[in-house]
Coordinates of C-alpha atoms in Angstrom, one line a residue:
M42 CA -8.8 -21.0 86.8
A43 CA -7.2 -21.9 83.5
Q44 CA -7.4 -25.6 84.3
K45 CA -11.0 -25.3 85.1
K46 CA -11.7 -23.5 81.8
Y47 CA -9.9 -26.3 80.0
L48 CA -12.0 -29.0 81.8
Q49 CA -15.2 -27.1 81.0
A50 CA -14.3 -26.9 77.3
K51 CA -13.4 -30.6 77.1
L52 CA -16.5 -31.7 78.9
T53 CA -18.6 -29.5 76.6
Q54 CA -16.9 -31.1 73.6
F55 CA -17.7 -34.6 75.0
L56 CA -21.4 -33.7 75.7
R57 CA -21.8 -32.4 72.1
E58 CA -20.1 -35.5 70.6
D59 CA -22.3 -37.8 72.6
R60 CA -25.4 -35.6 71.9
I61 CA -26.3 -35.4 75.6
Q62 CA -28.9 -32.9 76.7
L63 CA -28.3 -32.3 80.4
W64 CA -31.5 -30.3 80.8
K65 CA -33.6 -33.3 80.0
P66 CA -34.2 -36.7 81.8
P67 CA -32.4 -38.7 83.0
Y68 CA -29.9 -35.9 83.9
T69 CA -32.7 -33.5 85.1
D70 CA -36.0 -34.5 86.7
E71 CA -39.4 -32.8 86.3
N72 CA -38.5 -30.3 89.1
K73 CA -35.3 -29.3 87.3
K74 CA -33.2 -31.0 90.0
V75 CA -30.2 -33.1 89.1
G76 CA -30.8 -36.7 88.1
L77 CA -28.9 -39.8 89.3
A78 CA -27.6 -40.5 85.8
L79 CA -25.3 -37.4 86.0
K80 CA -23.1 -39.2 88.5
D81 CA -22.5 -42.1 86.0
L82 CA -21.7 -39.6 83.3
A83 CA -19.2 -37.9 85.5
K84 CA -17.5 -41.2 86.2
K85 CA -17.3 -42.0 82.5
Y86 CA -15.7 -38.7 81.6
S87 CA -13.4 -38.6 84.6
D88 CA -12.0 -42.0 83.4
K89 CA -11.6 -40.6 79.9
L90 CA -9.8 -37.5 81.2
E91 CA -7.9 -39.3 84.0
C92 CA -8.9 -36.7 86.5
C93 CA -10.9 -36.3 89.7
E94 CA -14.4 -37.6 89.5
N95 CA -15.8 -35.1 92.0
E96 CA -14.3 -32.2 90.1
V97 CA -15.8 -33.5 86.8
E98 CA -19.2 -34.0 88.4
K99 CA -19.1 -30.5 89.8
I100 CA -18.3 -28.9 86.4
I101 CA -21.0 -31.0 84.6
E102 CA -23.5 -29.8 87.2
E103 CA -22.5 -26.2 86.5
I104 CA -23.0 -26.8 82.8
R105 CA -26.4 -28.4 83.5
C106 CA -27.6 -25.4 85.6
K107 CA -26.4 -22.9 83.1
A108 CA -28.3 -24.8 80.3
I109 CA -31.5 -24.7 82.4
E110 CA -31.0 -21.0 83.1
R111 CA -30.5 -20.3 79.4
G112 CA -33.6 -22.3 78.5
T113 CA -35.7 -20.5 81.1
G114 CA -34.3 -17.2 79.8
N115 CA -35.1 -18.0 76.2
E116 CA -38.7 -18.9 77.1
N117 CA -39.0 -15.8 79.1
Y118 CA -37.7 -13.7 76.3
R119 CA -40.2 -15.2 73.8
T120 CA -43.2 -14.6 76.0
T121 CA -42.3 -11.2 77.7
G122 CA -39.5 -9.6 75.5
I123 CA -37.3 -9.4 78.6
A124 CA -33.7 -10.3 77.5
T125 CA -31.0 -11.9 79.6
I126 CA -27.5 -10.4 79.6
E127 CA -24.5 -12.4 81.0
V128 CA -22.5 -9.9 83.1
F129 CA -18.8 -10.6 83.6
L130 CA -17.5 -8.8 86.6
P131 CA -13.9 -7.6 87.3
P132 CA -11.3 -10.1 88.4
R133 CA -11.1 -8.7 91.9
L134 CA -14.5 -10.2 92.6
K135 CA -13.3 -13.7 93.1
K136 CA -16.7 -15.4 93.4
D137 CA -19.7 -15.3 91.1
R138 CA -17.9 -13.3 88.4
K139 CA -20.5 -14.4 85.8
N140 CA -24.0 -13.3 86.6
L141 CA -27.3 -13.1 84.7
L142 CA -29.2 -9.8 84.5
E143 CA -32.7 -9.4 83.0
T144 CA -33.6 -6.3 81.1
R145 CA -35.6 -4.9 78.2
L146 CA -33.7 -3.9 75.2
L147 CA -35.5 -0.6 74.7
I148 CA -33.7 1.0 77.7
T149 CA -30.7 3.3 77.2
G150 CA -27.1 2.4 77.8
R151 CA -27.1 4.8 80.8
E152 CA -30.1 2.9 82.3
L153 CA -28.3 -0.4 81.9
R154 CA -25.1 0.9 83.5
S155 CA -27.2 2.2 86.4
K156 CA -28.9 -1.2 86.7
I157 CA -25.6 -3.1 86.7
A158 CA -24.1 -0.7 89.3
E159 CA -27.1 -1.0 91.6
T160 CA -27.3 -4.8 91.2
F161 CA -23.6 -5.6 91.7
G162 CA -22.5 -2.8 94.1
F163 CA -20.6 -0.4 91.8
Q164 CA -20.5 3.4 91.7
E165 CA -22.3 4.2 88.5
N166 CA -20.1 6.9 87.1
Y167 CA -16.9 4.8 87.7
I168 CA -17.6 1.8 85.5
K169 CA -17.6 1.2 81.8
I170 CA -19.5 -1.5 80.0
V171 CA -18.1 -3.3 77.0
I172 CA -20.5 -5.3 74.8
N173 CA -19.7 -6.8 71.4
K174 CA -16.1 -5.4 71.7
K175 CA -17.5 -1.8 71.9
Q176 CA -18.0 0.6 74.7
L177 CA -21.7 0.9 75.6
Q178 CA -23.0 4.3 74.4
L179 CA -25.1 5.9 77.2
G180 CA -27.4 7.9 75.1
K181 CA -28.6 5.1 72.7
T182 CA -31.0 2.2 73.4
L183 CA -29.6 -1.3 73.7
E184 CA -31.5 -2.3 70.6
E185 CA -29.9 0.6 68.6
Q186 CA -26.5 -0.7 69.6
G187 CA -27.1 -4.2 68.5
V188 CA -27.4 -5.6 72.0
A189 CA -29.4 -8.9 71.8
H190 CA -30.7 -11.6 74.1
N191 CA -27.9 -13.7 75.8
V192 CA -25.2 -11.2 74.9
K193 CA -22.1 -11.0 77.1
A194 CA -21.3 -7.7 78.9
M195 CA -18.0 -7.0 80.6
V196 CA -17.7 -4.5 83.4
L197 CA -14.5 -2.4 83.6
E198 CA -13.7 -0.4 86.8
L199 CA -12.0 3.0 86.6
K200 CA -11.0 2.4 90.2
Q201 CA -9.5 -0.6 92.1
S202 CA -10.4 -1.7 95.6
E203 CA -10.0 -4.8 97.7
E204 CA -13.5 -4.8 99.2
D205 CA -17.0 -4.1 97.9
V206 CA -17.9 -1.7 100.6
R207 CA -15.5 0.6 102.4
K208 CA -16.3 1.5 105.9
N209 CA -13.7 4.2 106.1
F210 CA -15.1 7.4 104.5
Q211 CA -11.6 8.8 103.8
L212 CA -10.6 5.7 101.7
E213 CA -13.9 5.9 99.8
E214 CA -13.3 9.6 99.0
E215 CA -9.8 8.8 97.8
E216 CA -11.1 6.0 95.5
Q217 CA -13.8 8.4 94.2
N218 CA -11.2 11.0 93.4
E219 CA -9.0 8.4 91.7
A220 CA -11.9 7.3 89.5
E221 CA -12.8 10.9 88.6
L222 CA -9.2 11.6 87.6
K223 CA -9.1 8.5 85.4
E224 CA -12.4 9.5 83.7
K225 CA -11.0 13.0 83.1
Q226 CA -7.8 11.4 81.8
I227 CA -9.8 9.4 79.2
Q228 CA -11.6 12.6 78.1
R229 CA -8.3 14.5 77.8
T230 CA -6.9 11.6 75.8
K231 CA -9.8 11.9 73.3
R232 CA -9.4 15.7 73.0
G233 CA -5.6 15.6 72.7
L234 CA -5.7 13.1 69.9
E235 CA -8.4 15.1 68.0
I236 CA -6.2 18.2 68.2
L237 CA -3.1 16.4 67.0
A238 CA -5.0 14.6 64.2
Q239 CA -6.5 17.9 63.1
R240 CA -3.1 19.6 63.0
A241 CA -1.7 16.7 60.9
A242 CA -4.7 17.1 58.5
E243 CA -4.1 20.8 58.1
T244 CA -0.4 20.5 57.5
V245 CA 0.1 24.2 58.3
V246 CA 1.8 23.9 61.7
D247 CA 5.3 25.1 62.3
P248 CA 7.3 21.8 63.0
E249 CA 9.7 23.7 65.2
M250 CA 7.0 25.4 67.4
T251 CA 3.9 23.3 67.4
P252 CA 3.6 19.6 68.3
Y253 CA 2.0 17.4 65.7
L254 CA 1.7 13.8 64.6
D255 CA 2.9 12.3 61.4
I256 CA 2.6 8.9 59.8
A257 CA 5.8 7.2 58.6
N258 CA 6.7 3.9 56.9
Q259 CA 9.0 1.2 58.2
T260 CA 12.1 3.3 57.3
G261 CA 10.8 6.4 59.2
R262 CA 9.8 8.5 56.2
S263 CA 6.5 10.3 56.1
I264 CA 3.9 8.7 53.8
R265 CA 1.1 10.3 51.9
I266 CA -2.4 9.2 53.0
P267 CA -5.6 10.2 51.3
A268 CA -7.2 13.1 53.2
S269 CA -10.4 11.1 53.6
E270 CA -8.6 8.5 55.7
R271 CA -5.7 10.4 57.2
K272 CA -7.6 11.7 60.2
A273 CA -9.2 8.3 61.0
L274 CA -5.8 6.6 60.7
M275 CA -4.2 9.3 62.9
L276 CA -6.8 8.8 65.6
A277 CA -6.5 5.0 65.3
M278 CA -2.8 5.1 65.8
G279 CA -3.0 7.7 68.5
Y280 CA -5.5 5.7 70.6
H281 CA -3.4 2.6 70.0
E282 CA -0.3 4.3 71.4
K283 CA -2.2 5.6 74.4
G284 CA -3.7 2.1 75.0
R285 CA -0.2 0.6 74.8
A286 CA 1.1 3.1 77.4
F287 CA -1.6 1.9 79.8
L288 CA -0.7 -1.8 79.0
K289 CA 2.9 -1.1 80.0
R290 CA 1.6 0.2 83.3
K291 CA -0.6 -2.8 83.6
E292 CA -3.7 -0.6 83.7
Y293 CA -5.7 -3.0 81.6
G294 CA -9.2 -1.6 82.5
I295 CA -8.3 1.8 81.0
A296 CA -6.2 0.4 78.2
L297 CA -9.1 -1.7 76.7
P298 CA -11.4 1.3 75.9
C299 CA -8.5 3.0 74.1
L300 CA -7.7 -0.1 72.1
L301 CA -11.3 -0.6 71.1
D302 CA -11.5 3.0 70.0
A303 CA -8.4 2.4 67.9
D304 CA -10.0 -0.6 66.3
K305 CA -13.1 1.5 65.5
Y306 CA -11.1 4.1 63.7
F307 CA -8.9 1.6 61.9
C308 CA -12.1 0.1 60.5
E309 CA -12.8 3.4 58.8
C310 CA -9.7 3.0 56.7
C311 CA -9.6 1.0 53.4
R312 CA -8.9 -2.7 53.5
E313 CA -5.8 -2.3 51.3
L314 CA -4.2 0.1 53.8
L315 CA -4.8 -2.2 56.7
D316 CA -3.3 -5.1 54.8
T317 CA -0.1 -3.3 54.1
V318 CA 0.8 -1.9 57.6
D319 CA 1.6 -4.0 60.7
N320 CA -0.1 -1.5 63.1
Y321 CA -3.5 -3.2 62.7
A322 CA -2.1 -6.6 63.3
V323 CA -0.3 -5.5 66.4
L324 CA -3.6 -3.9 67.7
Q325 CA -5.4 -7.2 67.3
L326 CA -2.7 -8.9 69.5
D327 CA -3.0 -6.1 72.1
I328 CA -6.8 -6.4 72.3
V329 CA -6.6 -10.2 72.9
W330 CA -3.7 -9.7 75.3
C331 CA -5.7 -7.1 77.3
Y332 CA -8.8 -9.4 77.5
F333 CA -6.5 -12.2 78.7
R334 CA -4.8 -10.1 81.4
L335 CA -8.3 -8.9 82.5
E336 CA -9.1 -12.7 82.9
Q337 CA -12.1 -12.1 80.6
L338 CA -11.0 -13.9 77.4
E339 CA -14.3 -15.8 77.2
C340 CA -16.0 -12.4 76.7
L341 CA -14.1 -12.1 73.4
D342 CA -16.1 -14.4 71.2
D343 CA -13.9 -13.7 68.1
A344 CA -10.4 -14.1 69.7
E345 CA -9.6 -16.7 67.2
K346 CA -10.7 -14.5 64.3
K347 CA -8.6 -11.6 65.7
L348 CA -5.5 -13.8 66.0
N349 CA -5.9 -15.2 62.5
L350 CA -6.4 -11.7 61.2
A351 CA -3.2 -10.6 62.9
Q352 CA -1.3 -13.6 61.3
K353 CA -2.7 -12.7 57.9
C354 CA -1.8 -9.0 58.2
F355 CA 1.8 -9.9 59.3
K356 CA 2.1 -12.2 56.2
N357 CA 0.9 -9.5 53.9
C358 CA 3.1 -6.8 55.5
Y359 CA 6.3 -8.8 56.0
G360 CA 6.0 -11.2 53.1
E361 CA 6.2 -15.0 53.0
N362 CA 9.0 -16.1 55.4
H363 CA 9.6 -12.3 56.1
Q364 CA 11.4 -11.7 52.8
R365 CA 9.9 -8.2 52.4
L366 CA 10.8 -7.3 56.0
V367 CA 14.4 -8.5 55.5
H368 CA 14.6 -6.5 52.2
I369 CA 13.5 -3.3 53.9
K370 CA 15.3 -3.6 57.3
G371 CA 18.0 -6.1 56.6
N372 CA 16.8 -8.5 59.4
C373 CA 13.6 -9.8 61.1
G374 CA 15.0 -10.5 64.6
K375 CA 13.0 -7.8 66.4
E376 CA 9.7 -8.7 64.8
K377 CA 9.9 -12.2 66.2
V378 CA 8.6 -10.7 69.5
L379 CA 5.2 -10.2 67.8
F380 CA 5.1 -13.8 66.6
L381 CA 6.0 -15.0 70.1
R382 CA 3.0 -13.2 71.5
L383 CA 0.8 -14.4 68.6
Y384 CA 1.7 -18.1 69.2
L385 CA 1.4 -17.7 73.0
L386 CA -2.2 -16.3 72.6
Q387 CA -3.1 -18.9 70.1
G388 CA -1.9 -21.5 72.6
I389 CA -3.9 -20.0 75.4
R390 CA -7.0 -19.7 73.3
N391 CA -6.8 -23.4 72.2
Y392 CA -6.2 -24.5 75.8
H393 CA -9.2 -22.6 77.0
S394 CA -11.2 -24.2 74.2
G395 CA -10.1 -27.7 75.2
N396 CA -7.8 -28.3 72.2
D397 CA -4.8 -29.6 74.1
V398 CA -2.9 -30.8 71.0
E399 CA -3.1 -27.5 69.2
A400 CA -2.4 -25.7 72.5
C401 CA 0.8 -27.7 73.0
E402 CA 1.9 -27.0 69.5
Y403 CA 1.5 -23.2 69.7
L404 CA 3.0 -23.0 73.2
N405 CA 6.1 -25.0 72.1
K406 CA 6.5 -22.6 69.1
A407 CA 6.3 -19.7 71.6
R408 CA 8.9 -21.4 73.9
Q409 CA 11.2 -21.9 70.9
L410 CA 11.0 -18.2 70.0
L411 CA 11.6 -17.3 73.6
K412 CA 14.9 -19.2 73.5
E413 CA 15.9 -17.5 70.3
L414 CA 15.0 -14.0 71.7
Y415 CA 16.8 -14.5 75.0
I416 CA 19.3 -11.7 75.7
D417 CA 22.4 -12.2 77.9
P418 CA 22.2 -9.3 80.5
S419 CA 26.0 -8.9 80.3
K420 CA 25.7 -8.0 76.6
V421 CA 23.1 -5.4 77.4
D422 CA 25.5 -4.0 80.1
N423 CA 28.3 -3.8 77.5
L424 CA 26.1 -1.7 75.2
L425 CA 24.9 0.5 78.0
Q426 CA 28.6 1.3 78.8
L427 CA 28.9 2.5 75.1
G428 CA 26.2 5.1 75.7
F429 CA 23.2 3.2 74.3
T430 CA 19.9 2.9 76.1
A431 CA 18.6 -0.5 77.4
Q432 CA 15.8 -0.4 74.7
E433 CA 18.3 0.2 71.9
A434 CA 20.5 -2.6 73.3
R435 CA 17.7 -5.2 73.4
L436 CA 16.4 -4.2 69.9
G437 CA 20.0 -4.1 68.5
L438 CA 21.0 -7.5 69.9
R439 CA 17.8 -9.2 68.6
A440 CA 18.4 -7.6 65.2
C441 CA 22.0 -9.0 65.2
D442 CA 21.5 -12.4 66.7
G443 CA 23.1 -11.4 70.0
N444 CA 26.4 -10.1 68.5
V445 CA 27.5 -7.1 70.6
D446 CA 29.8 -5.5 68.0
H447 CA 27.3 -5.9 65.2
A448 CA 24.5 -4.5 67.5
A449 CA 26.6 -1.4 68.3
T450 CA 27.2 -0.7 64.6
H451 CA 23.5 -1.4 63.8
I452 CA 22.3 1.0 66.5
T453 CA 24.8 3.8 65.5
N454 CA 23.9 3.4 61.8
R455 CA 20.2 3.5 62.6
R456 CA 20.6 6.6 64.8
E457 CA 22.4 8.4 62.0
E458 CA 19.9 7.3 59.4
L459 CA 16.9 8.4 61.5
A460 CA 18.5 11.8 62.3
Q461 CA 19.0 12.4 58.5
I462 CA 15.4 11.3 57.7
R463 CA 14.0 13.5 60.5
K464 CA 16.0 16.4 59.2
E465 CA 14.8 15.9 55.7
E466 CA 11.1 15.5 56.8
K467 CA 11.3 18.7 58.9
E468 CA 12.8 20.5 56.0
K469 CA 10.0 19.2 53.7
K470 CA 7.4 20.3 56.2
R471 CA 9.0 23.7 56.5
R472 CA 9.2 24.2 52.8
R473 CA 5.5 23.4 52.5
L474 CA 4.6 25.8 55.3
E475 CA 6.6 28.5 53.5
S476 CA 4.8 27.8 50.3
I477 CA 1.4 28.1 52.0
R478 CA 2.4 31.4 53.6
C479 CA 3.6 32.7 50.2
L480 CA 0.2 31.8 48.6
K481 CA -1.6 33.3 51.6
G482 CA 0.4 36.5 51.1
M483 CA -1.0 36.7 47.6
G484 CA -4.5 36.6 49.0
Y485 CA -5.4 32.9 48.8
S486 CA -6.9 31.1 51.8
T487 CA -5.0 28.4 53.7
H488 CA -7.4 25.8 52.4
A489 CA -7.0 26.9 48.8
A490 CA -3.2 26.9 49.1
Q491 CA -3.2 23.4 50.6
Q492 CA -5.3 22.0 47.8
A493 CA -3.3 23.6 45.1
L494 CA 0.0 22.5 46.6
H495 CA -1.3 19.0 47.0
A496 CA -2.4 18.9 43.4
A497 CA 1.0 20.2 42.3
S498 CA 3.0 17.7 44.5
G499 CA 4.4 20.6 46.6
N500 CA 5.7 22.7 43.6
L501 CA 4.9 26.4 44.4
D502 CA 5.0 27.6 40.7
E503 CA 2.7 24.8 39.6
A504 CA 0.4 25.5 42.5
L505 CA 0.1 29.2 41.5
K506 CA -0.7 28.2 38.0
I507 CA -3.5 25.9 39.3
L508 CA -4.9 28.7 41.4
L509 CA -4.8 31.2 38.5
S510 CA -6.4 28.7 36.2
N511 CA -9.1 27.9 38.7
P512 CA -9.9 31.3 40.4
Q513 CA -13.1 29.7 41.9
M514 CA -10.7 28.0 44.4
W515 CA -10.3 31.4 46.1
W516 CA -13.7 30.7 47.7
L517 CA -12.2 27.8 49.7
N518 CA -12.3 29.8 52.9
D519 CA -10.9 29.1 56.3
S520 CA -13.9 30.8 58.0
N521 CA -11.4 33.2 59.5
P522 CA -12.6 36.8 60.1
E523 CA -9.1 38.1 59.5
T524 CA -9.2 36.9 55.8
D525 CA -12.7 38.0 55.2
N526 CA -12.3 41.5 53.9
R527 CA -15.6 41.9 52.2
Q528 CA -16.4 45.2 50.6
E529 CA -19.7 46.4 49.3
S530 CA -18.1 48.2 46.4
P531 CA -14.5 48.6 45.4
S532 CA -12.8 51.9 46.0
Q533 CA -12.1 54.2 43.0
E534 CA -8.4 54.1 43.9
N535 CA -8.2 50.3 43.4
I536 CA -10.2 50.5 40.1
D537 CA -7.7 53.2 38.9
Q538 CA -4.8 50.9 39.8
L539 CA -6.1 48.2 37.6
V540 CA -7.0 50.6 34.8
Y541 CA -3.4 52.0 35.0
M542 CA -2.3 48.4 34.4
G543 CA -4.2 48.4 31.2
F544 CA -7.5 46.7 32.1
D545 CA -11.0 47.9 31.2
A546 CA -12.6 49.9 34.0
L547 CA -15.8 47.9 34.0
V548 CA -14.0 44.6 34.0
A549 CA -11.7 45.9 36.8
E550 CA -14.6 46.9 38.9
A551 CA -16.2 43.4 38.4
A552 CA -13.0 41.7 39.3
L553 CA -12.6 43.7 42.5
R554 CA -16.1 42.9 43.5
V555 CA -15.4 39.2 43.0
F556 CA -12.2 39.3 45.0
R557 CA -13.5 41.7 47.7
G558 CA -11.1 44.5 46.8
N559 CA -8.0 42.4 46.6
V560 CA -6.1 44.2 43.8
Q561 CA -3.3 41.6 43.5
L562 CA -5.7 38.7 43.0
A563 CA -7.8 40.6 40.6
A564 CA -4.8 41.7 38.5
Q565 CA -3.3 38.2 38.4
T566 CA -6.7 36.6 37.3
L567 CA -7.3 39.2 34.7
A568 CA -3.8 38.9 33.3
H569 CA -4.0 35.1 33.2
N570 CA -7.3 35.2 31.3
G571 CA -6.4 37.9 28.7
G572 CA -8.0 40.9 30.5
S573 CA -11.3 39.3 31.3
L574 CA -12.9 37.2 34.0
P575 CA -13.5 33.5 33.3
P576 CA -17.2 33.0 32.2
D577 CA -17.9 30.3 34.8
L578 CA -16.7 32.6 37.7
P579 CA -19.7 33.9 39.7
L580 CA -19.7 37.7 39.8
S581 CA -21.5 37.9 43.1
P582 CA -19.3 36.7 46.0
E583 CA -22.3 36.6 48.3
D584 CA -23.6 33.6 46.3
S585 CA -20.6 31.5 47.2
L586 CA -19.4 32.8 50.5
S587 CA -20.6 31.9 53.9
P588 CA -21.0 34.7 56.4
P589 CA -17.9 35.7 58.3
A590 CA -17.2 33.7 61.4
T591 CA -17.4 35.4 64.7
S592 CA -14.1 36.2 66.2
P593 CA -13.5 34.4 69.6
S594 CA -12.9 37.8 71.1
D595 CA -16.4 38.9 70.2
S596 CA -18.1 36.1 72.1
A597 CA -15.7 35.2 74.9
G598 CA -13.4 37.0 77.3
T599 CA -9.7 36.8 77.0
S600 CA -9.3 34.7 80.2
S601 CA -11.8 32.1 78.9
A602 CA -9.9 31.7 75.6
S603 CA -6.7 31.5 77.5
T604 CA -8.1 28.8 79.8
D605 CA -9.3 26.7 76.8
E606 CA -5.9 27.0 75.2
D607 CA -4.2 25.9 78.4
M608 CA -6.6 22.9 78.6
E609 CA -5.8 22.0 75.0
T610 CA -2.0 22.3 75.7
E611 CA -2.4 20.0 78.7
A612 CA -4.4 17.4 76.7
V613 CA -1.8 17.4 73.9
N614 CA 1.1 17.2 76.3
E615 CA -0.5 14.1 78.0
I616 CA -0.7 12.4 74.6
L617 CA 2.9 13.3 73.7
E618 CA 4.2 12.0 77.0
D619 CA 2.9 8.5 76.1
I620 CA 4.1 8.4 72.5
P621 CA 7.5 6.6 72.6
E622 CA 10.5 8.3 71.1
H623 CA 11.8 5.1 69.6
E624 CA 9.9 4.2 66.4
E625 CA 10.3 0.4 67.3
D626 CA 9.1 0.7 70.8
Y627 CA 6.3 -1.8 70.1
L628 CA 8.9 -4.4 69.3
D629 CA 10.8 -4.0 72.6
S630 CA 9.9 -6.3 75.4
T631 CA 11.8 -7.9 78.2
L632 CA 9.5 -11.0 77.7
E633 CA 9.4 -11.6 81.4
D634 CA 5.6 -11.8 81.5
E635 CA 5.5 -14.0 78.4
E636 CA 8.2 -16.4 79.9
M637 CA 6.1 -17.0 83.1
I638 CA 2.8 -17.5 81.1
I639 CA 4.4 -19.9 78.7
A640 CA 5.8 -21.9 81.6
E641 CA 2.5 -21.9 83.4
Y642 CA 0.4 -23.1 80.4
L643 CA 2.9 -25.7 79.3
S644 CA 2.8 -27.1 82.9
Y645 CA -1.0 -27.4 82.5
V646 CA -0.7 -29.2 79.2
E647 CA 2.2 -31.4 80.3
N648 CA 0.6 -32.3 83.6
M649 CA -2.7 -33.3 81.9
K650 CA -1.7 -36.8 80.9
S651 CA 0.3 -37.4 84.0
A652 CA -2.3 -36.2 86.5
T653 CA -3.1 -38.8 89.1
K654 CA -6.7 -39.8 89.5
K655 CA -8.2 -38.6 92.8
N656 CA -11.3 -40.1 94.3

């Protein structure tokens, strides 16, 4: 397959260089049949490539037929508005994996999915369509989603089978159940990530009791991200981890939608952020790798752009010749795994594009890195006997150039360093949670407490000063009925308490109306402002407050709420199961797949010139 793609790319290059138009005479006659001149052209190019003339003639004929089909489709689109979509079917369909489908662009994504399922024999609910590196949205029209004439559409199956039609009903039912489970799994992934991202945005969860996600730098310490981007970044990284978990299990059809969703959320983050973290670069590699493993690399028109973007991001993040990385981590041995895959994918892409010289260059660079990253299994065994995991052993040996003693010291030091960092980060989270609870105890909402603490860099006293100086922040509500203690008019007892403290009765009553009868907040505000309310503070809380939210118990039964909570817990747990414990899991690889693929493609390149001519 790869060798055929190479020949197609080389022959396409030759045709462009020689300005040959196969759809015109003498290569195509008036009835659109093949002309006699095509055979002479095949002989010319087979001599040039030193390969089988019959194979070259066959591929040129395929290119000619495709050109005619495209020309017919273009004319049809101009006259009727009916577009042609090139549909790429899953690898299990060994023949006719590329097919043309005609459709109007005003139909919805759901209608296109139904048409593809009916035309090619899929079950409609168990396939996903990817166009322009995005999942097809079922509710929008093709035109609204930027789908154009001659676009490429890739079909992903949520189930795997060896035959198009199963005669055995039991097997069909099992496959259907498997597909339903995978679709539900995708939906749970989305829900679980949203819950965890929301918890991280709120920063009010108990780190000992409630699972949450956090964003850390290369040393393992939490980093502050603007609230406007934090949730998007959290979702991007969450989808990426989920996609990587599917990649490890070689479930590429389910991995790709997760990776594309991660790419979508990363694009909502500022360019400066993406240029300073390696996550985005690693994602680009994973997307191209996934397309390659699905044998659909030709569907990814911008594979070269993604690989160049990854290389640029690595340079920005790690520094020229990895100086910044060495400064932070002390070594760059582990990160070489990423460059090995980068060079391998660049080699594959160039080979599929007919650029044999560039392909050979990149593949040899990948092979050289493979030699450098090779780990002696006996050394791994030595570290396992010391109580380290296989993953720690591989990462440690690569960081220390294969020295077992240095690797053992490196792993031990890193364990201790991470344990200390995690302890400090948990303590920081706990202190912030206590500060929020303290401010809530004074009558402020969670939202107001969060904003004040953020402005005060976590200092409780400074946060309180901010709240007292800006009493309007009290209206930053959580829409929680438990904190909405609205009173039509303050009680005389509360007014008397403020008067006893020395405040004027009328001012005391106005303050209690503003703060809904909260004596503590009213007293603090009056004391901070010299016995009066700030002039810019609205005296009618109804003007600034939204109506109280309905308590879940008022609208739903206890069992229903409990069921929803159980479902949320299940969704969160599924996400947490796939998030690796080791922070450098993305750098760990046995490189077994890469080794085989490097050897395979180098054999194609090296056999090209020595291939014997077959007639």
